[in-house]
C-alpha cells in the first residue's frame, strides 16, 4: 500500500511537470511584448502551489491548469500566433 501512494505521488508530480512544460511551450507562441510576463505568471502559479500535499487539490489544480492552457492555446490560435 505504501508503494502505491509513492507511485501516485510520482504520477501526480509528472502530470504537473508536463502541464508546466506545455504552458511554457505555449507561452513561446505569445507576442513578444507579453511573452516574458506570461512566462512569469505561469511560474508564479506553479511556485505558489509547489508545497501542496493534498492530492485532491493537486488533481483540481492540474485540471484547472489544463483548461486554462486550452483557453490560452485557442486565444493564441485565433490571433494567428501558431
Coordinates of C-alpha atoms in Angstrom, one line a residue:
X1 CA 0.0 0.0 0.0
X2 CA 2.8 2.4 0.9
X3 CA 4.4 1.8 -2.5
X4 CA 1.1 2.7 -4.3
X5 CA 1.0 6.0 -2.5
X6 CA 4.5 6.8 -3.7
X7 CA 3.6 5.8 -7.2
X8 CA 0.5 8.1 -7.0
X9 CA 2.7 11.0 -5.8
X10 CA 5.1 10.3 -8.7
X11 CA 2.4 10.3 -11.3
X12 CA 0.8 13.5 -10.0
X13 CA 4.2 15.2 -10.0
X14 CA 4.8 14.0 -13.6
X15 CA 1.4 15.4 -14.7
X16 CA 2.1 18.7 -13.0
X17 CA 5.5 19.0 -14.7
X18 CA 4.1 18.0 -18.0
X19 CA 1.5 20.8 -17.7
X20 CA 4.2 23.3 -16.8
X21 CA 6.3 22.4 -19.8
X22 CA 3.3 22.6 -22.1
X23 CA 2.4 26.0 -20.7
X24 CA 5.9 27.3 -21.2
X25 CA 5.9 26.0 -24.8
X26 CA 2.6 27.7 -25.4
X27 CA 3.9 30.9 -24.0
X28 CA 6.6 30.9 -26.7
X29 CA 3.9 31.5 -29.2
X30 CA 2.7 34.6 -27.4
X31 CA 3.5 38.1 -28.9
X32 CA 7.0 39.3 -27.9
X33 CA 5.6 42.1 -25.8
X34 CA 3.7 39.8 -23.5
X35 CA 5.8 36.6 -23.6
X36 CA 8.0 37.4 -20.6
X37 CA 5.0 38.4 -18.4
X38 CA 3.1 35.3 -19.4
X39 CA 6.1 33.0 -18.5
X40 CA 6.4 34.8 -15.2
X41 CA 2.7 34.3 -14.4
X42 CA 3.0 30.6 -15.3
X43 CA 6.0 30.2 -13.0
X44 CA 4.3 32.1 -10.1
X45 CA 1.2 29.8 -10.4
X46 CA 3.4 26.7 -10.2
X47 CA 5.5 28.1 -7.4
X48 CA 2.5 29.2 -5.3
X49 CA 1.3 25.6 -5.2
X50 CA 4.6 23.9 -5.0
X51 CA 4.2 22.7 -1.4
X52 CA 0.6 21.5 -1.8
X53 CA 0.3 17.9 -0.4
X54 CA -3.4 17.4 -0.8
X55 CA -3.8 15.0 -3.7
X56 CA -7.4 16.0 -4.4
X57 CA -6.3 19.7 -4.6
X58 CA -3.4 18.8 -6.8
X59 CA -5.7 17.0 -9.2
X60 CA -8.0 20.0 -9.2
X61 CA -5.2 22.4 -9.9
X62 CA -3.9 20.2 -12.8
X63 CA -7.4 20.1 -14.2
X64 CA -7.9 23.8 -13.9
X65 CA -4.5 24.5 -15.4
X66 CA -5.2 22.2 -18.3
X67 CA -8.4 24.1 -19.0
X68 CA -6.7 27.5 -18.7
X69 CA -4.0 26.2 -21.1
X70 CA -6.6 25.1 -23.6
X71 CA -8.1 28.6 -23.5
X72 CA -4.7 30.3 -24.0
X73 CA -3.9 28.0 -26.9
X74 CA -7.3 28.8 -28.5
X75 CA -6.8 32.5 -28.0
X76 CA -3.3 32.5 -29.5
X77 CA -4.6 30.4 -32.4
X78 CA -7.4 32.9 -33.1
X79 CA -4.9 35.8 -33.0
X80 CA -2.7 33.9 -35.6
X81 CA 0.2 33.1 -33.2
X82 CA 0.6 29.4 -34.2

